[in-house]
Short mmCIF file of N, CA and C in Angstrom, two decimals:
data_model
loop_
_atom_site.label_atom_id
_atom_site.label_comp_id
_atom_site.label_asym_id
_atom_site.label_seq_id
_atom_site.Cartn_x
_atom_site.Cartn_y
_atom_site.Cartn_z
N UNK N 16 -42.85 4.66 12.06
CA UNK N 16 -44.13 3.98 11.92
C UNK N 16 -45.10 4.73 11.02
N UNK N 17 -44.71 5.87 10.84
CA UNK N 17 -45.93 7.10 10.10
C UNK N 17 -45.80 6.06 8.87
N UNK N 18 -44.46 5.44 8.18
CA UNK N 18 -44.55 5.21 6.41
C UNK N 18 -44.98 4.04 6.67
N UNK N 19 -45.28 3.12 7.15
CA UNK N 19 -45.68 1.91 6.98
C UNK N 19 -47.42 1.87 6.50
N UNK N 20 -48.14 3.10 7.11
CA UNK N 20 -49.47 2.88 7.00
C UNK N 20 -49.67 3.34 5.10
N UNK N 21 -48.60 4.15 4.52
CA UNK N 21 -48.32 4.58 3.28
C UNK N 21 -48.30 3.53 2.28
N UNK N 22 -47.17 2.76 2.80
CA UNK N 22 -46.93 1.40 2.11
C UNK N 22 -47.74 0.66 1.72
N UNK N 23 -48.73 0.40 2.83
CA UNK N 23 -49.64 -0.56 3.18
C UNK N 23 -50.83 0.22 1.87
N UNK N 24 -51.04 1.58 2.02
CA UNK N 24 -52.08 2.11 1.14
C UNK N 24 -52.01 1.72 -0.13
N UNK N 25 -50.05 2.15 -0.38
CA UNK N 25 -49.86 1.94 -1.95
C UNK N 25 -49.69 0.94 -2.30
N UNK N 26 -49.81 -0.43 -1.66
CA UNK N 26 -49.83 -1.71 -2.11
C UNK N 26 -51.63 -1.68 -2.65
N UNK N 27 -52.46 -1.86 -1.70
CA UNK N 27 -53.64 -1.48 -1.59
C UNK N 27 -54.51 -1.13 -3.00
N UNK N 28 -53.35 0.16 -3.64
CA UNK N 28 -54.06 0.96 -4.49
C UNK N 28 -53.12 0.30 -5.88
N UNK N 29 -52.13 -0.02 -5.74
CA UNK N 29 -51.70 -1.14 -6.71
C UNK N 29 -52.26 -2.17 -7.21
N UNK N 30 -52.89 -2.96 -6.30
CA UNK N 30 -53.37 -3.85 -6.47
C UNK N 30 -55.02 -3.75 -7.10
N UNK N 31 -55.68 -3.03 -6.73
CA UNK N 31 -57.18 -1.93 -7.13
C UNK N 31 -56.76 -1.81 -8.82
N UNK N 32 -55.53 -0.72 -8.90
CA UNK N 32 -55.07 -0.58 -10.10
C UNK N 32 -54.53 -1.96 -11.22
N UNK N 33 -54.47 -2.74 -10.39
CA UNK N 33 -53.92 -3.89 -11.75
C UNK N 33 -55.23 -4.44 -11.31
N UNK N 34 -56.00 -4.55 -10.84
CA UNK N 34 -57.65 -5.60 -11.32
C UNK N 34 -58.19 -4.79 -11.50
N UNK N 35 -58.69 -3.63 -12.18
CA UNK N 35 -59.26 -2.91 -12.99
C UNK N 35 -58.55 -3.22 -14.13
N UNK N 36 -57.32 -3.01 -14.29
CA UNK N 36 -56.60 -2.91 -15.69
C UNK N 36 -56.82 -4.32 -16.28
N UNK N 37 -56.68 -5.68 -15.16
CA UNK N 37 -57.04 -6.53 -16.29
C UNK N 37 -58.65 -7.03 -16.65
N UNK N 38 -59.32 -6.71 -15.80
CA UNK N 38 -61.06 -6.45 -15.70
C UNK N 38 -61.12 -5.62 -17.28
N UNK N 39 -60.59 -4.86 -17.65
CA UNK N 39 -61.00 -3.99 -18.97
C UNK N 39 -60.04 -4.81 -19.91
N UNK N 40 -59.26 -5.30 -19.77
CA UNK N 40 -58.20 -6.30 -20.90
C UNK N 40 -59.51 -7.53 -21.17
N UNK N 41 -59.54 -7.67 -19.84
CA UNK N 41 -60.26 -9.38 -20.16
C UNK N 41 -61.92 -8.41 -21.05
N UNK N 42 -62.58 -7.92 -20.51
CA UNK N 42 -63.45 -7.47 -21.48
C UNK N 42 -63.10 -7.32 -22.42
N UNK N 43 -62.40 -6.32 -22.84
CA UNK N 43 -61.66 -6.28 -24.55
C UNK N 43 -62.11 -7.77 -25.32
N UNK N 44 -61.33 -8.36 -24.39
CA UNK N 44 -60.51 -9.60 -25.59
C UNK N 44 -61.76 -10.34 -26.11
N UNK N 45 -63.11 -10.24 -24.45
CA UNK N 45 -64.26 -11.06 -25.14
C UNK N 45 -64.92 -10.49 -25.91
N UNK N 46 -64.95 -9.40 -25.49
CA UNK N 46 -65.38 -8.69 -26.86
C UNK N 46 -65.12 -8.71 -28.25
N UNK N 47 -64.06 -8.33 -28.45
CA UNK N 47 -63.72 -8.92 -29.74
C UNK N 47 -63.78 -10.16 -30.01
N UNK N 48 -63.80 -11.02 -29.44
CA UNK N 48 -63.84 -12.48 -29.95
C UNK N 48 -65.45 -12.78 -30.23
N UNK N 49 -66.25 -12.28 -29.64
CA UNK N 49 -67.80 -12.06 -29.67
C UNK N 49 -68.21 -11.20 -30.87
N UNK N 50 -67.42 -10.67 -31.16
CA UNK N 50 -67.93 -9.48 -33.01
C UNK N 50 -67.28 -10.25 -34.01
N UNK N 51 -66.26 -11.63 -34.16
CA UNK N 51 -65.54 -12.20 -34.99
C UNK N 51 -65.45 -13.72 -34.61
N UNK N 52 -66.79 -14.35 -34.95
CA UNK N 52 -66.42 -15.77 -34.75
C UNK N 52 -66.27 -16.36 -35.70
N UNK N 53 -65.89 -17.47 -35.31
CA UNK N 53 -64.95 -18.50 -36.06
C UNK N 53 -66.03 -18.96 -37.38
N UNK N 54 -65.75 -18.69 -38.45
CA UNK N 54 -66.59 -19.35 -39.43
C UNK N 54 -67.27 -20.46 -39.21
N UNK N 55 -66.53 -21.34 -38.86
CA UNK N 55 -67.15 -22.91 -38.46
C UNK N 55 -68.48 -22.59 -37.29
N UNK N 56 -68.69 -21.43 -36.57
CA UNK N 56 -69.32 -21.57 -35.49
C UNK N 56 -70.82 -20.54 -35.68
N UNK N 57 -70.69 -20.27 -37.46
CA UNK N 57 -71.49 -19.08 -37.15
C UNK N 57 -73.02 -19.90 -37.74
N UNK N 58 -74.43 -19.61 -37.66
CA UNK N 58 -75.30 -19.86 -37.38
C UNK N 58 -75.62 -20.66 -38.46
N UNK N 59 -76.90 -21.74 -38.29
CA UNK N 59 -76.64 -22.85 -39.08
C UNK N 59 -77.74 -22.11 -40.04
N UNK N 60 -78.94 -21.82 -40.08
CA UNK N 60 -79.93 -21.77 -41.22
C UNK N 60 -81.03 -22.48 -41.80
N UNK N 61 -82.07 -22.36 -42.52
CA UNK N 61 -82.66 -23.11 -43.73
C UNK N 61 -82.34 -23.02 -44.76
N UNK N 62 -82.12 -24.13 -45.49
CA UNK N 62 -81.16 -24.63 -46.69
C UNK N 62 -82.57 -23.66 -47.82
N UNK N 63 -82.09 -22.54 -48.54
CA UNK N 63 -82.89 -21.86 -49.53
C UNK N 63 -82.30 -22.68 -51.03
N UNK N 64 -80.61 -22.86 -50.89
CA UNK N 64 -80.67 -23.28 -52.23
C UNK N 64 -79.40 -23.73 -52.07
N UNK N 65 -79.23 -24.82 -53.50
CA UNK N 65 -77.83 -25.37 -53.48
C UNK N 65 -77.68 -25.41 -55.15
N UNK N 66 -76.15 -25.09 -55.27
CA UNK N 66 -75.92 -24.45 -56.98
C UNK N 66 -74.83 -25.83 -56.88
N UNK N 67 -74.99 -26.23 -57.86
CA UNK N 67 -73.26 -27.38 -58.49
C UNK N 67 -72.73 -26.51 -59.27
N UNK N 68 -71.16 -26.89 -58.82
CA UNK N 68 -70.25 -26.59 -59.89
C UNK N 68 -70.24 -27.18 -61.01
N UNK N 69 -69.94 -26.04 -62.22
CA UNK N 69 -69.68 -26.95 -63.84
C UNK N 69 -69.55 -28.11 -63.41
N UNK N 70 -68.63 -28.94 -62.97
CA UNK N 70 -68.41 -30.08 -63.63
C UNK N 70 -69.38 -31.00 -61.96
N UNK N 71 -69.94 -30.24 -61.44
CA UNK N 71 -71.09 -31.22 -60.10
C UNK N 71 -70.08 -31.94 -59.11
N UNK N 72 -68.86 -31.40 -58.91
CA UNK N 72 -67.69 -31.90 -57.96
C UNK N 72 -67.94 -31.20 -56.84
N UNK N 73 -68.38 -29.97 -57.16
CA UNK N 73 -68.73 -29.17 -55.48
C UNK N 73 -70.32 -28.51 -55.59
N UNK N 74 -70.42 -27.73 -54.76
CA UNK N 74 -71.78 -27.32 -54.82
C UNK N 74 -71.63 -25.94 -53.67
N UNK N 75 -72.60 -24.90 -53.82
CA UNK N 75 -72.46 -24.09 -52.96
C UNK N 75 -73.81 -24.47 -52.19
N UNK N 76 -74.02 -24.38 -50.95
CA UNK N 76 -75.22 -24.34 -50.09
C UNK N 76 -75.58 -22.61 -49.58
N UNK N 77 -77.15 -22.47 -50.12
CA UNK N 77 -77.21 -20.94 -49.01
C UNK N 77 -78.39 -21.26 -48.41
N UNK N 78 -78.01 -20.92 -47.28
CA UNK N 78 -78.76 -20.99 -45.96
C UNK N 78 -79.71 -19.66 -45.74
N UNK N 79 -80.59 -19.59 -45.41
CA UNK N 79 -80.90 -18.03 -44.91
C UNK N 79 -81.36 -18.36 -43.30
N UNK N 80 -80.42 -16.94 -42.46
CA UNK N 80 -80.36 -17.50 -41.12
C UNK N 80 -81.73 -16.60 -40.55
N UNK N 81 -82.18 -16.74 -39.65
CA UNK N 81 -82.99 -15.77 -38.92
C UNK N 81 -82.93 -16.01 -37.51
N UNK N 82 -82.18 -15.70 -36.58
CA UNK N 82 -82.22 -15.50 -35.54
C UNK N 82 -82.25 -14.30 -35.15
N UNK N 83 -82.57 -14.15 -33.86
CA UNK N 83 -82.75 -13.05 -33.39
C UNK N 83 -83.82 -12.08 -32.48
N UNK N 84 -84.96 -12.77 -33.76
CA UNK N 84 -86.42 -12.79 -33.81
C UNK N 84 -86.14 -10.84 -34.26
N UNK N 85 -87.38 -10.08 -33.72
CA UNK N 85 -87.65 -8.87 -34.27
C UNK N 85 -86.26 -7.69 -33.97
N UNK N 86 -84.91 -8.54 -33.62
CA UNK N 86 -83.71 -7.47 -32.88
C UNK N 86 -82.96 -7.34 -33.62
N UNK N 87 -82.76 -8.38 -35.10
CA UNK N 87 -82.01 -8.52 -36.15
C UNK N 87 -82.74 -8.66 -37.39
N UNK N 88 -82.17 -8.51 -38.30
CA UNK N 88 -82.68 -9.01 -39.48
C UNK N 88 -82.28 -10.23 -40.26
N UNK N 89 -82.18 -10.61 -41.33
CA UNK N 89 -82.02 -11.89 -41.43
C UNK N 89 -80.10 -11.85 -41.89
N UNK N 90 -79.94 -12.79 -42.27
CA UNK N 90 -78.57 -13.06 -43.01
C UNK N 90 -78.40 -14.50 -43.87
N UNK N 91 -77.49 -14.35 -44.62
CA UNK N 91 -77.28 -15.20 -45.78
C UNK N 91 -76.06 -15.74 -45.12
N UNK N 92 -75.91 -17.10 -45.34
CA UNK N 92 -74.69 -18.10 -44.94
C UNK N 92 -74.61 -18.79 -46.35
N UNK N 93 -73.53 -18.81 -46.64
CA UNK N 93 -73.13 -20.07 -47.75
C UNK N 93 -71.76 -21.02 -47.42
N UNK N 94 -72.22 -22.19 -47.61
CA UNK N 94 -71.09 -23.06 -47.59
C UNK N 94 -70.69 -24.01 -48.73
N UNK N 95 -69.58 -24.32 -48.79
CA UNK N 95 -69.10 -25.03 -50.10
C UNK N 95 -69.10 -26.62 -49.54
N UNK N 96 -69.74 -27.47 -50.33
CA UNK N 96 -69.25 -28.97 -50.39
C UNK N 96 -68.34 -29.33 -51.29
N UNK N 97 -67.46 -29.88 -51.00
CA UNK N 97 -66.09 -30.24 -51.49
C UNK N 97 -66.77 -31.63 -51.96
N UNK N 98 -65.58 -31.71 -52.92
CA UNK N 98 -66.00 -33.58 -53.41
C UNK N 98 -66.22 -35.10 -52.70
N UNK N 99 -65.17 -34.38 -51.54
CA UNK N 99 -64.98 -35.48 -50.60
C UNK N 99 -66.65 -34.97 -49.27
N UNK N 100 -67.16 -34.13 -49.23
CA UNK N 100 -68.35 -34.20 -48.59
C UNK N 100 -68.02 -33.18 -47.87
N UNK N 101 -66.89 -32.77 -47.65
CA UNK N 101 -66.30 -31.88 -46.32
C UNK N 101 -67.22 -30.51 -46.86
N UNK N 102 -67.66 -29.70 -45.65
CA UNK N 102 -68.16 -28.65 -45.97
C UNK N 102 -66.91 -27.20 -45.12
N UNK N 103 -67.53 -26.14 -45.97
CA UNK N 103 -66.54 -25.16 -45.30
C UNK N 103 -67.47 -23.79 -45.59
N UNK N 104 -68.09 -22.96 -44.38
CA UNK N 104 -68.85 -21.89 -44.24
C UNK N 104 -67.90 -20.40 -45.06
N UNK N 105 -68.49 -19.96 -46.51
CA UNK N 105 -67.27 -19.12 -47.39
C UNK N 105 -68.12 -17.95 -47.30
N UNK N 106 -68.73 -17.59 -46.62
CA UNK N 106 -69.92 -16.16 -47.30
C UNK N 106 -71.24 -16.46 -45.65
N UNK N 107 -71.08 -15.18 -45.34
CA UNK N 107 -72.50 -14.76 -44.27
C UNK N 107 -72.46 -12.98 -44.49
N UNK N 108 -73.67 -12.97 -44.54
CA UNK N 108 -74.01 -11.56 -44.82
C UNK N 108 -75.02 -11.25 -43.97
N UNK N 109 -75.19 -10.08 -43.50
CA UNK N 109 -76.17 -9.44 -42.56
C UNK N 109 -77.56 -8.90 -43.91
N UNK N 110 -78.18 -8.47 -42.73
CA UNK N 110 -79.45 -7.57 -43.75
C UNK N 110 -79.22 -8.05 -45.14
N UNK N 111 -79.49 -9.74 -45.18
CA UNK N 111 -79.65 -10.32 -47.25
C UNK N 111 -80.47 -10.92 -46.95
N UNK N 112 -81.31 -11.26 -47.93
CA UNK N 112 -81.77 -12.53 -48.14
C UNK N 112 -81.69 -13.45 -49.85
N UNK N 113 -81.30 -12.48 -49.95
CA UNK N 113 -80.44 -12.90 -51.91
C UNK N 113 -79.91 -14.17 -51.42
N UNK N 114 -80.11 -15.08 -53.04
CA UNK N 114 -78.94 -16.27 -52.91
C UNK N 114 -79.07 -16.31 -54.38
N UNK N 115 -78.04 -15.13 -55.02
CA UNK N 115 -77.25 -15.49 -56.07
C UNK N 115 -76.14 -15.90 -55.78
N UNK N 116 -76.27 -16.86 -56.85
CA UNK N 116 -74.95 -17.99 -57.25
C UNK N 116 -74.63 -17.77 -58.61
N UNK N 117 -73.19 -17.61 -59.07
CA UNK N 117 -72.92 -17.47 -60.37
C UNK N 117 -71.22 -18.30 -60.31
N UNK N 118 -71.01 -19.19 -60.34
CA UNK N 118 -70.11 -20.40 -61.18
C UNK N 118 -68.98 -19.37 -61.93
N UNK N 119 -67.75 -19.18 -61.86
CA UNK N 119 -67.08 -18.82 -62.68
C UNK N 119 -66.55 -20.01 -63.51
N UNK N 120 -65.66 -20.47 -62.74
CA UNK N 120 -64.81 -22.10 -62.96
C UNK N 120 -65.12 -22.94 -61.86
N UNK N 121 -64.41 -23.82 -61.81
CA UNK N 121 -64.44 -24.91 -60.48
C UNK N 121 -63.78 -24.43 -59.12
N UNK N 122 -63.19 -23.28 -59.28
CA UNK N 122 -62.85 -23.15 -57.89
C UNK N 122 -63.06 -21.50 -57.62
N UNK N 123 -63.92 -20.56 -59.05
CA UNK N 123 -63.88 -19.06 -58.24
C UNK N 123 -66.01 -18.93 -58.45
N UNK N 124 -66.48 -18.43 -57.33
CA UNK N 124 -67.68 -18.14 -57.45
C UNK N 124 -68.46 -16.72 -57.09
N UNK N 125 -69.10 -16.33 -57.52
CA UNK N 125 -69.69 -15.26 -57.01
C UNK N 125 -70.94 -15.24 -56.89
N UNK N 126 -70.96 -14.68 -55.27
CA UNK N 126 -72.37 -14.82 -54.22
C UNK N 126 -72.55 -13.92 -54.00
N UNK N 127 -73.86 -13.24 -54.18
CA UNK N 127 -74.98 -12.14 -54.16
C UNK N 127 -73.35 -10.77 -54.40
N UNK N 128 -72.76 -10.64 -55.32
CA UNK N 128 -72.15 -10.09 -56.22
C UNK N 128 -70.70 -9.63 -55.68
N UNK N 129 -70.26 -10.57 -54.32
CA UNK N 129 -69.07 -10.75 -54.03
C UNK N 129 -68.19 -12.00 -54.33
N UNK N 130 -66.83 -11.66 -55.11
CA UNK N 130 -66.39 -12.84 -56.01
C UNK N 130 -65.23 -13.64 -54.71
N UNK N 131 -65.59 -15.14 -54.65
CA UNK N 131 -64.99 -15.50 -53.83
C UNK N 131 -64.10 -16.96 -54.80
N UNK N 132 -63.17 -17.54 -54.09
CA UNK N 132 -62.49 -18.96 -54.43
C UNK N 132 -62.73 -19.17 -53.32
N UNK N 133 -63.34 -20.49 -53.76
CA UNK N 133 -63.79 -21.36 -52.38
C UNK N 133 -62.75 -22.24 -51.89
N UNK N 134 -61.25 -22.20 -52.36
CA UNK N 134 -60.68 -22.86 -51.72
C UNK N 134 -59.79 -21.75 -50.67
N UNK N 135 -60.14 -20.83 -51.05
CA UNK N 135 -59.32 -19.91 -49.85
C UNK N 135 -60.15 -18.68 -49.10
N UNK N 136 -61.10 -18.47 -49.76
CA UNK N 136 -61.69 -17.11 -49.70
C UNK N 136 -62.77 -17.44 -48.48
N UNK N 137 -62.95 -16.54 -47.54
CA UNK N 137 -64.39 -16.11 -47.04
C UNK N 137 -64.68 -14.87 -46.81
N UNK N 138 -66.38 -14.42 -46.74
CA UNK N 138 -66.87 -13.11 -46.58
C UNK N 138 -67.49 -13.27 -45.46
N UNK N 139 -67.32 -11.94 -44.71
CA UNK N 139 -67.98 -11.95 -43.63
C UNK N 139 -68.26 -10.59 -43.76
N UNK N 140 -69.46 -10.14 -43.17
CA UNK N 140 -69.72 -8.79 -43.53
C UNK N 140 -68.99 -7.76 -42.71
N UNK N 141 -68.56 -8.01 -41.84
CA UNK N 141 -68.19 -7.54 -40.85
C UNK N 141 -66.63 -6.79 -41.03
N UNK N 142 -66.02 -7.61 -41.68
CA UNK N 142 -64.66 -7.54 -42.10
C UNK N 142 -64.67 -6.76 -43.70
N UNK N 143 -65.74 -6.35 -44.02
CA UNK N 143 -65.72 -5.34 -45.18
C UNK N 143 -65.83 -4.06 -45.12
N UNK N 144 -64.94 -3.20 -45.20
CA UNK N 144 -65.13 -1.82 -44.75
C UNK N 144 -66.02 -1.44 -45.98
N UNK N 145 -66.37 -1.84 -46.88
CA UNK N 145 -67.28 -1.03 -47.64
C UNK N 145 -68.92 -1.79 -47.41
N UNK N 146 -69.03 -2.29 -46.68
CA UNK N 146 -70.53 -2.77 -46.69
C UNK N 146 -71.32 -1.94 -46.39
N UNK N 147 -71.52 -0.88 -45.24
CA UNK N 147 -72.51 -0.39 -45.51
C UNK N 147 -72.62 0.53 -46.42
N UNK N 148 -71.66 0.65 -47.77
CA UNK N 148 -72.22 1.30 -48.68
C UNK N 148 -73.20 0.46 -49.54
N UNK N 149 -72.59 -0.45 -50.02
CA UNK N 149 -73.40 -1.41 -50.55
C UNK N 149 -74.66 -1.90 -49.73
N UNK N 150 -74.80 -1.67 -48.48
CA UNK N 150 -76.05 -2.21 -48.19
C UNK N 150 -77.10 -0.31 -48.48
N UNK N 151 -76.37 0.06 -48.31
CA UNK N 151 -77.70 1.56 -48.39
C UNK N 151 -77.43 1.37 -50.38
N UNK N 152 -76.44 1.03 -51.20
CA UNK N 152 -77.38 0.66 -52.41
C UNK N 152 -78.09 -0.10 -53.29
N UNK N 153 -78.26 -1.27 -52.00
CA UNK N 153 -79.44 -2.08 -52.00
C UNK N 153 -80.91 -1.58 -51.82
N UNK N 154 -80.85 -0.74 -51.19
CA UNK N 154 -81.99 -0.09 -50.66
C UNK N 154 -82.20 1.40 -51.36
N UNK N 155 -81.87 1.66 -52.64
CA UNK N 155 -82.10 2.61 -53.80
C UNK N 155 -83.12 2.64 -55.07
#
């Protein structure tokens, strides 16, 4: 009878041990999913400006977002209108409020001096390991 009260502990402490372990998994995962959202979902904006392509088949939209109020600073969203109307969010930047647009051809553009194709490309600042260099030589 002494091992049964053992058993009983190490079930006990098994069980302690796997809901902690997935208590810190399940945090993880929201976490990360909370630092990387889905383009389609990221903040809508006031429309600052809209550029046409050479030939006026697409157009870029930039938004400048401000949420946050005094905890963030602002950010730049751009989205592409396709011919058919469809839009697709290609460019958000933290700490901008730039909205250069520069037209290469009909399908490559460059926004506040990152070169994107809007049929495949997006920027997110987040996913650039060199941004905060470029943002401290903004501020030079």
């Amino acid at each position: 009878m002494n091992g049964f009260p053992l058993k009983k502990e190490t079930i006990i402490i098994g069980w302690v041990s796997f809901s902690v372990i997935l208590v810190i998994f399940l945090l993880i995962v929201a976490f990360n999913n909370s630092q990387y959202p889905d383009p389609e979902d990221w903040a809508k904006g006031t429309l600052e400006k809209e550029v046409p392509s050479p030939s006026n088949q697409s157009s870029i939209r930039m938004y400048l977002v401000q949420e946050g109020g005094a905890t963030s600073r602002f950010q730049m969203r751009g989205e592409v209108v396709y011919p058919t109307q469809e839009t697709r969010n290609i460019y958000l930047n933290y700490d901008e409020d730039r909205t250069d647009v520069q037209w290469l051809n009909e399908d490559m553009i460059i926004i506040n001096e990152e070169r994107l194709n809007i049929k495949e490309d997006v920027y997110f600042w987040k996913d650039d390991p060199k941004w905060e260099e470029k943002r401290e030589k903004k501020y030079e």
